[in-house]
Amino acid sequence: MTTGLRAKKTGLGLQIEKKMEARYDEEDQAGTPANLVKWMNQALDAPDHCPSSKWEDMSAHFKNGVVLCKFGNKLKQSAGQKPIKFNPKAQMAFVAMENITQFIGGIKDYGVPEACLFQTADLYEGRKGPFLNVLNCLNQLGFTANEKGFTPKYEALRAPKFGWGDDED
């Protein structure tokens, strides 16, 4: 799903991207993408449902930012906050990227910690490794929504517990 606009990664950049892809695979095996899609689909109207929890489908479905903004507005509305402004007809790249940026700002205002936010390119460029950042952000959005009493409730997986000496790389 790479857009072909960027040079292939090499060296350290390639190693980092491969680690991110492996980490995404771990989250996928744990069921995080499936739980997120289930939760979001329960809250969204049928035409906005994500077709599957495969990263390619999620990335393509969210790429123009429209569905994310609609979902963010459901969350913000239930919390009594101002809606996210977005362009529902995002066919051009810069409009889609602006929608994604608006979503990121909207969920930050909603209460997602800044350290948990993703960069617009993490979603827009359609690469598996960087999509891990999107997944992690949406997972944190679920935790934040639960704290605010949003329904349907996000059913997240329990975080793994690591011992003091465990090596995480």
JSON list of C-alpha atoms in Angstrom, two decimals:
[
{"chain": "A", "resi": 1, "resn": "MET", "atom": "CA", "xyz": [0.00, 0.00, 0.00]},
{"chain": "A", "resi": 2, "resn": "THR", "atom": "CA", "xyz": [3.03, 2.24, -0.16]},
{"chain": "A", "resi": 3, "resn": "THR", "atom": "CA", "xyz": [2.31, 5.30, -2.24]},
{"chain": "A", "resi": 4, "resn": "GLY", "atom": "CA", "xyz": [5.65, 5.17, -4.04]},
{"chain": "A", "resi": 5, "resn": "LEU", "atom": "CA", "xyz": [6.39, 8.79, -3.23]},
{"chain": "A", "resi": 6, "resn": "ARG", "atom": "CA", "xyz": [9.23, 8.05, -0.84]},
{"chain": "A", "resi": 7, "resn": "ALA", "atom": "CA", "xyz": [12.58, 6.37, -1.22]},
{"chain": "A", "resi": 8, "resn": "LYS", "atom": "CA", "xyz": [12.90, 2.91, 0.29]},
{"chain": "A", "resi": 9, "resn": "LYS", "atom": "CA", "xyz": [14.19, 2.83, 3.84]},
{"chain": "A", "resi": 10, "resn": "THR", "atom": "CA", "xyz": [17.78, 1.71, 4.40]},
{"chain": "A", "resi": 11, "resn": "GLY", "atom": "CA", "xyz": [20.12, 1.34, 7.35]},
{"chain": "A", "resi": 12, "resn": "LEU", "atom": "CA", "xyz": [18.82, 2.45, 10.72]},
{"chain": "A", "resi": 13, "resn": "GLY", "atom": "CA", "xyz": [15.56, 3.74, 9.25]},
{"chain": "A", "resi": 14, "resn": "LEU", "atom": "CA", "xyz": [14.84, 0.29, 7.81]},
{"chain": "A", "resi": 15, "resn": "GLN", "atom": "CA", "xyz": [15.68, -1.39, 11.12]},
{"chain": "A", "resi": 16, "resn": "ILE", "atom": "CA", "xyz": [13.34, 0.92, 13.02]},
{"chain": "A", "resi": 17, "resn": "GLU", "atom": "CA", "xyz": [10.52, 0.40, 10.54]},
{"chain": "A", "resi": 18, "resn": "LYS", "atom": "CA", "xyz": [10.96, -3.40, 10.73]},
{"chain": "A", "resi": 19, "resn": "LYS", "atom": "CA", "xyz": [10.77, -3.25, 14.54]},
{"chain": "A", "resi": 20, "resn": "MET", "atom": "CA", "xyz": [7.61, -1.17, 14.32]},
{"chain": "A", "resi": 21, "resn": "GLU", "atom": "CA", "xyz": [6.10, -3.68, 11.88]},
{"chain": "A", "resi": 22, "resn": "ALA", "atom": "CA", "xyz": [6.96, -6.54, 14.25]},
{"chain": "A", "resi": 23, "resn": "ARG", "atom": "CA", "xyz": [5.41, -4.60, 17.14]},
{"chain": "A", "resi": 24, "resn": "TYR", "atom": "CA", "xyz": [2.29, -4.02, 15.06]},
{"chain": "A", "resi": 25, "resn": "ASP", "atom": "CA", "xyz": [2.11, -7.76, 14.40]},
{"chain": "A", "resi": 26, "resn": "GLU", "atom": "CA", "xyz": [2.22, -8.37, 18.17]},
{"chain": "A", "resi": 27, "resn": "GLU", "atom": "CA", "xyz": [-0.68, -5.95, 18.69]},
{"chain": "A", "resi": 28, "resn": "ASP", "atom": "CA", "xyz": [-2.56, -7.63, 15.86]},
{"chain": "A", "resi": 29, "resn": "GLN", "atom": "CA", "xyz": [-2.08, -11.08, 17.42]},
{"chain": "A", "resi": 30, "resn": "ALA", "atom": "CA", "xyz": [-3.25, -9.68, 20.76]},
{"chain": "A", "resi": 31, "resn": "GLY", "atom": "CA", "xyz": [-6.44, -8.44, 19.08]},
{"chain": "A", "resi": 32, "resn": "THR", "atom": "CA", "xyz": [-6.01, -4.68, 19.51]},
{"chain": "A", "resi": 33, "resn": "PRO", "atom": "CA", "xyz": [-6.99, -3.73, 15.92]},
{"chain": "A", "resi": 34, "resn": "ALA", "atom": "CA", "xyz": [-10.05, -6.00, 16.06]},
{"chain": "A", "resi": 35, "resn": "ASN", "atom": "CA", "xyz": [-11.16, -4.46, 19.37]},
{"chain": "A", "resi": 36, "resn": "LEU", "atom": "CA", "xyz": [-10.72, -0.94, 18.01]},
{"chain": "A", "resi": 37, "resn": "VAL", "atom": "CA", "xyz": [-12.67, -1.65, 14.83]},
{"chain": "A", "resi": 38, "resn": "LYS", "atom": "CA", "xyz": [-15.45, -3.35, 16.81]},
{"chain": "A", "resi": 39, "resn": "TRP", "atom": "CA", "xyz": [-15.71, -0.36, 19.18]},
{"chain": "A", "resi": 40, "resn": "MET", "atom": "CA", "xyz": [-15.61, 2.25, 16.44]},
{"chain": "A", "resi": 41, "resn": "ASN", "atom": "CA", "xyz": [-18.13, 0.38, 14.29]},
{"chain": "A", "resi": 42, "resn": "GLN", "atom": "CA", "xyz": [-20.53, 0.16, 17.25]},
{"chain": "A", "resi": 43, "resn": "ALA", "atom": "CA", "xyz": [-20.40, 3.94, 17.62]},
{"chain": "A", "resi": 44, "resn": "LEU", "atom": "CA", "xyz": [-20.50, 4.89, 13.92]},
{"chain": "A", "resi": 45, "resn": "ASP", "atom": "CA", "xyz": [-23.34, 4.70, 11.42]},
{"chain": "A", "resi": 46, "resn": "ALA", "atom": "CA", "xyz": [-23.20, 1.74, 9.00]},
{"chain": "A", "resi": 47, "resn": "PRO", "atom": "CA", "xyz": [-21.82, 3.62, 5.96]},
{"chain": "A", "resi": 48, "resn": "ASP", "atom": "CA", "xyz": [-18.78, 4.62, 8.05]},
{"chain": "A", "resi": 49, "resn": "HIS", "atom": "CA", "xyz": [-17.98, 1.13, 9.34]},
{"chain": "A", "resi": 50, "resn": "CYS", "atom": "CA", "xyz": [-14.43, -0.08, 8.80]},
{"chain": "A", "resi": 51, "resn": "PRO", "atom": "CA", "xyz": [-14.54, -3.24, 6.65]},
{"chain": "A", "resi": 52, "resn": "SER", "atom": "CA", "xyz": [-11.96, -5.20, 8.64]},
{"chain": "A", "resi": 53, "resn": "SER", "atom": "CA", "xyz": [-9.22, -4.95, 11.23]},
{"chain": "A", "resi": 54, "resn": "LYS", "atom": "CA", "xyz": [-6.40, -5.58, 8.74]},
{"chain": "A", "resi": 55, "resn": "TRP", "atom": "CA", "xyz": [-3.99, -2.67, 8.85]},
{"chain": "A", "resi": 56, "resn": "GLU", "atom": "CA", "xyz": [-4.35, -2.09, 5.10]},
{"chain": "A", "resi": 57, "resn": "ASP", "atom": "CA", "xyz": [-8.12, -1.80, 5.39]},
{"chain": "A", "resi": 58, "resn": "MET", "atom": "CA", "xyz": [-7.97, 0.42, 8.45]},
{"chain": "A", "resi": 59, "resn": "SER", "atom": "CA", "xyz": [-5.36, 2.67, 6.88]},
{"chain": "A", "resi": 60, "resn": "ALA", "atom": "CA", "xyz": [-7.30, 3.04, 3.64]},
{"chain": "A", "resi": 61, "resn": "HIS", "atom": "CA", "xyz": [-10.59, 3.59, 5.50]},
{"chain": "A", "resi": 62, "resn": "PHE", "atom": "CA", "xyz": [-9.17, 6.33, 7.73]},
{"chain": "A", "resi": 63, "resn": "LYS", "atom": "CA", "xyz": [-6.80, 7.90, 5.17]},
{"chain": "A", "resi": 64, "resn": "ASN", "atom": "CA", "xyz": [-8.93, 10.93, 4.27]},
{"chain": "A", "resi": 65, "resn": "GLY", "atom": "CA", "xyz": [-9.68, 11.68, 7.92]},
{"chain": "A", "resi": 66, "resn": "VAL", "atom": "CA", "xyz": [-13.45, 11.89, 7.43]},
{"chain": "A", "resi": 67, "resn": "VAL", "atom": "CA", "xyz": [-14.40, 8.77, 9.40]},
{"chain": "A", "resi": 68, "resn": "LEU", "atom": "CA", "xyz": [-11.94, 9.67, 12.15]},
{"chain": "A", "resi": 69, "resn": "CYS", "atom": "CA", "xyz": [-13.43, 13.15, 12.45]},
{"chain": "A", "resi": 70, "resn": "LYS", "atom": "CA", "xyz": [-16.97, 11.76, 12.54]},
{"chain": "A", "resi": 71, "resn": "PHE", "atom": "CA", "xyz": [-15.92, 9.34, 15.27]},
{"chain": "A", "resi": 72, "resn": "GLY", "atom": "CA", "xyz": [-14.11, 12.08, 17.18]},
{"chain": "A", "resi": 73, "resn": "ASN", "atom": "CA", "xyz": [-17.25, 14.22, 16.98]},
{"chain": "A", "resi": 74, "resn": "LYS", "atom": "CA", "xyz": [-19.33, 11.42, 18.52]},
{"chain": "A", "resi": 75, "resn": "LEU", "atom": "CA", "xyz": [-16.89, 11.32, 21.44]},
{"chain": "A", "resi": 76, "resn": "LYS", "atom": "CA", "xyz": [-16.71, 15.09, 21.80]},
{"chain": "A", "resi": 77, "resn": "GLN", "atom": "CA", "xyz": [-20.50, 15.48, 21.55]},
{"chain": "A", "resi": 78, "resn": "SER", "atom": "CA", "xyz": [-21.03, 12.98, 24.38]},
{"chain": "A", "resi": 79, "resn": "ALA", "atom": "CA", "xyz": [-18.57, 14.99, 26.49]},
{"chain": "A", "resi": 80, "resn": "GLY", "atom": "CA", "xyz": [-20.29, 18.31, 25.66]},
{"chain": "A", "resi": 81, "resn": "GLN", "atom": "CA", "xyz": [-17.31, 19.61, 23.66]},
{"chain": "A", "resi": 82, "resn": "LYS", "atom": "CA", "xyz": [-17.18, 21.55, 20.41]},
{"chain": "A", "resi": 83, "resn": "PRO", "atom": "CA", "xyz": [-17.07, 19.36, 17.30]},
{"chain": "A", "resi": 84, "resn": "ILE", "atom": "CA", "xyz": [-14.05, 18.86, 15.08]},
{"chain": "A", "resi": 85, "resn": "LYS", "atom": "CA", "xyz": [-14.30, 20.90, 11.90]},
{"chain": "A", "resi": 86, "resn": "PHE", "atom": "CA", "xyz": [-13.47, 18.88, 8.80]},
{"chain": "A", "resi": 87, "resn": "ASN", "atom": "CA", "xyz": [-14.13, 18.66, 5.08]},
{"chain": "A", "resi": 88, "resn": "PRO", "atom": "CA", "xyz": [-16.40, 15.66, 4.35]},
{"chain": "A", "resi": 89, "resn": "LYS", "atom": "CA", "xyz": [-15.36, 15.62, 0.68]},
{"chain": "A", "resi": 90, "resn": "ALA", "atom": "CA", "xyz": [-11.63, 15.13, 1.11]},
{"chain": "A", "resi": 91, "resn": "GLN", "atom": "CA", "xyz": [-10.51, 13.94, -2.30]},
{"chain": "A", "resi": 92, "resn": "MET", "atom": "CA", "xyz": [-7.28, 15.93, -2.55]},
{"chain": "A", "resi": 93, "resn": "ALA", "atom": "CA", "xyz": [-4.23, 15.01, -0.48]},
{"chain": "A", "resi": 94, "resn": "PHE", "atom": "CA", "xyz": [-3.86, 18.33, 1.32]},
{"chain": "A", "resi": 95, "resn": "VAL", "atom": "CA", "xyz": [-7.55, 18.31, 2.33]},
{"chain": "A", "resi": 96, "resn": "ALA", "atom": "CA", "xyz": [-7.30, 14.74, 3.64]},
{"chain": "A", "resi": 97, "resn": "MET", "atom": "CA", "xyz": [-4.15, 15.60, 5.61]},
{"chain": "A", "resi": 98, "resn": "GLU", "atom": "CA", "xyz": [-5.86, 18.66, 7.06]},
{"chain": "A", "resi": 99, "resn": "ASN", "atom": "CA", "xyz": [-8.76, 16.47, 8.19]},
{"chain": "A", "resi": 100, "resn": "ILE", "atom": "CA", "xyz": [-6.31, 14.11, 9.91]},
{"chain": "A", "resi": 101, "resn": "THR", "atom": "CA", "xyz": [-4.62, 17.09, 11.57]},
{"chain": "A", "resi": 102, "resn": "GLN", "atom": "CA", "xyz": [-8.00, 18.37, 12.75]},
{"chain": "A", "resi": 103, "resn": "PHE", "atom": "CA", "xyz": [-8.80, 14.93, 14.21]},
{"chain": "A", "resi": 104, "resn": "ILE", "atom": "CA", "xyz": [-5.50, 14.84, 16.07]},
{"chain": "A", "resi": 105, "resn": "GLY", "atom": "CA", "xyz": [-6.16, 18.30, 17.52]},
{"chain": "A", "resi": 106, "resn": "GLY", "atom": "CA", "xyz": [-9.72, 17.33, 18.41]},
{"chain": "A", "resi": 107, "resn": "ILE", "atom": "CA", "xyz": [-8.75, 14.23, 20.36]},
{"chain": "A", "resi": 108, "resn": "LYS", "atom": "CA", "xyz": [-6.00, 16.15, 22.11]},
{"chain": "A", "resi": 109, "resn": "ASP", "atom": "CA", "xyz": [-8.67, 18.62, 23.25]},
{"chain": "A", "resi": 110, "resn": "TYR", "atom": "CA", "xyz": [-10.82, 15.62, 24.23]},
{"chain": "A", "resi": 111, "resn": "GLY", "atom": "CA", "xyz": [-8.11, 14.47, 26.62]},
{"chain": "A", "resi": 112, "resn": "VAL", "atom": "CA", "xyz": [-5.72, 12.15, 24.80]},
{"chain": "A", "resi": 113, "resn": "PRO", "atom": "CA", "xyz": [-2.21, 12.93, 26.09]},
{"chain": "A", "resi": 114, "resn": "GLU", "atom": "CA", "xyz": [0.05, 14.63, 23.57]},
{"chain": "A", "resi": 115, "resn": "ALA", "atom": "CA", "xyz": [2.63, 11.85, 23.91]},
{"chain": "A", "resi": 116, "resn": "CYS", "atom": "CA", "xyz": [0.02, 9.40, 22.58]},
{"chain": "A", "resi": 117, "resn": "LEU", "atom": "CA", "xyz": [-0.83, 11.33, 19.40]},
{"chain": "A", "resi": 118, "resn": "PHE", "atom": "CA", "xyz": [0.38, 10.27, 15.95]},
{"chain": "A", "resi": 119, "resn": "GLN", "atom": "CA", "xyz": [1.72, 12.35, 13.10]},
{"chain": "A", "resi": 120, "resn": "THR", "atom": "CA", "xyz": [-0.44, 12.92, 10.03]},
{"chain": "A", "resi": 121, "resn": "ALA", "atom": "CA", "xyz": [2.08, 11.08, 7.82]},
{"chain": "A", "resi": 122, "resn": "ASP", "atom": "CA", "xyz": [1.84, 7.98, 10.05]},
{"chain": "A", "resi": 123, "resn": "LEU", "atom": "CA", "xyz": [-1.64, 7.47, 8.65]},
{"chain": "A", "resi": 124, "resn": "TYR", "atom": "CA", "xyz": [-1.57, 9.20, 5.29]},
{"chain": "A", "resi": 125, "resn": "GLU", "atom": "CA", "xyz": [1.50, 7.45, 3.86]},
{"chain": "A", "resi": 126, "resn": "GLY", "atom": "CA", "xyz": [-0.08, 4.01, 4.35]},
{"chain": "A", "resi": 127, "resn": "ARG", "atom": "CA", "xyz": [2.90, 2.11, 5.77]},
{"chain": "A", "resi": 128, "resn": "LYS", "atom": "CA", "xyz": [2.49, -0.67, 8.31]},
{"chain": "A", "resi": 129, "resn": "GLY", "atom": "CA", "xyz": [5.28, 0.36, 10.69]},
{"chain": "A", "resi": 130, "resn": "PRO", "atom": "CA", "xyz": [4.13, 3.96, 11.22]},
{"chain": "A", "resi": 131, "resn": "PHE", "atom": "CA", "xyz": [0.50, 2.79, 11.39]},
{"chain": "A", "resi": 132, "resn": "LEU", "atom": "CA", "xyz": [1.46, 1.35, 14.79]},
{"chain": "A", "resi": 133, "resn": "ASN", "atom": "CA", "xyz": [1.43, 4.96, 16.05]},
{"chain": "A", "resi": 134, "resn": "VAL", "atom": "CA", "xyz": [-2.13, 5.38, 14.78]},
{"chain": "A", "resi": 135, "resn": "LEU", "atom": "CA", "xyz": [-3.17, 2.14, 16.45]},
{"chain": "A", "resi": 136, "resn": "ASN", "atom": "CA", "xyz": [-1.59, 3.15, 19.76]},
{"chain": "A", "resi": 137, "resn": "CYS", "atom": "CA", "xyz": [-3.28, 6.56, 19.61]},
{"chain": "A", "resi": 138, "resn": "LEU", "atom": "CA", "xyz": [-6.70, 5.06, 18.94]},
{"chain": "A", "resi": 139, "resn": "ASN", "atom": "CA", "xyz": [-6.13, 2.59, 21.76]},
{"chain": "A", "resi": 140, "resn": "GLN", "atom": "CA", "xyz": [-5.39, 5.49, 24.13]},
{"chain": "A", "resi": 141, "resn": "LEU", "atom": "CA", "xyz": [-8.46, 7.28, 22.76]},
{"chain": "A", "resi": 142, "resn": "GLY", "atom": "CA", "xyz": [-10.47, 4.25, 23.86]},
{"chain": "A", "resi": 143, "resn": "PHE", "atom": "CA", "xyz": [-9.06, 4.48, 27.40]},
{"chain": "A", "resi": 144, "resn": "THR", "atom": "CA", "xyz": [-9.82, 8.20, 27.50]},
{"chain": "A", "resi": 145, "resn": "ALA", "atom": "CA", "xyz": [-13.37, 7.64, 26.23]},
{"chain": "A", "resi": 146, "resn": "ASN", "atom": "CA", "xyz": [-13.92, 5.02, 28.93]},
{"chain": "A", "resi": 147, "resn": "GLU", "atom": "CA", "xyz": [-12.75, 7.49, 31.59]},
{"chain": "A", "resi": 148, "resn": "LYS", "atom": "CA", "xyz": [-15.30, 10.00, 30.27]},
{"chain": "A", "resi": 149, "resn": "GLY", "atom": "CA", "xyz": [-18.12, 7.43, 30.33]},
{"chain": "A", "resi": 150, "resn": "PHE", "atom": "CA", "xyz": [-18.59, 7.16, 26.56]},
{"chain": "A", "resi": 151, "resn": "THR", "atom": "CA", "xyz": [-20.79, 4.33, 25.35]},
{"chain": "A", "resi": 152, "resn": "PRO", "atom": "CA", "xyz": [-20.25, 1.93, 23.78]},
{"chain": "A", "resi": 153, "resn": "LYS", "atom": "CA", "xyz": [-17.40, 1.14, 26.13]},
{"chain": "A", "resi": 154, "resn": "TYR", "atom": "CA", "xyz": [-14.03, 0.30, 24.63]},
{"chain": "A", "resi": 155, "resn": "GLU", "atom": "CA", "xyz": [-13.04, -3.20, 25.64]},
{"chain": "A", "resi": 156, "resn": "ALA", "atom": "CA", "xyz": [-9.29, -3.00, 25.66]},
{"chain": "A", "resi": 157, "resn": "LEU", "atom": "CA", "xyz": [-6.98, -5.87, 26.34]},
{"chain": "A", "resi": 158, "resn": "ARG", "atom": "CA", "xyz": [-5.15, -5.94, 29.62]},
{"chain": "A", "resi": 159, "resn": "ALA", "atom": "CA", "xyz": [-1.69, -4.48, 29.36]},
{"chain": "A", "resi": 160, "resn": "PRO", "atom": "CA", "xyz": [1.10, -7.01, 29.81]},
{"chain": "A", "resi": 161, "resn": "LYS", "atom": "CA", "xyz": [2.97, -6.87, 33.09]},
{"chain": "A", "resi": 162, "resn": "PHE", "atom": "CA", "xyz": [6.72, -6.93, 32.79]},
{"chain": "A", "resi": 163, "resn": "GLY", "atom": "CA", "xyz": [9.06, -7.82, 35.61]},
{"chain": "A", "resi": 164, "resn": "TRP", "atom": "CA", "xyz": [11.82, -5.43, 36.57]},
{"chain": "A", "resi": 165, "resn": "GLY", "atom": "CA", "xyz": [14.48, -7.29, 34.59]},
{"chain": "A", "resi": 166, "resn": "ASP", "atom": "CA", "xyz": [12.45, -8.14, 31.48]},
{"chain": "A", "resi": 167, "resn": "ASP", "atom": "CA", "xyz": [13.96, -7.09, 28.20]},
{"chain": "A", "resi": 168, "resn": "GLU", "atom": "CA", "xyz": [11.38, -5.47, 25.88]},
{"chain": "A", "resi": 169, "resn": "ASP", "atom": "CA", "xyz": [13.34, -5.15, 22.66]}
]
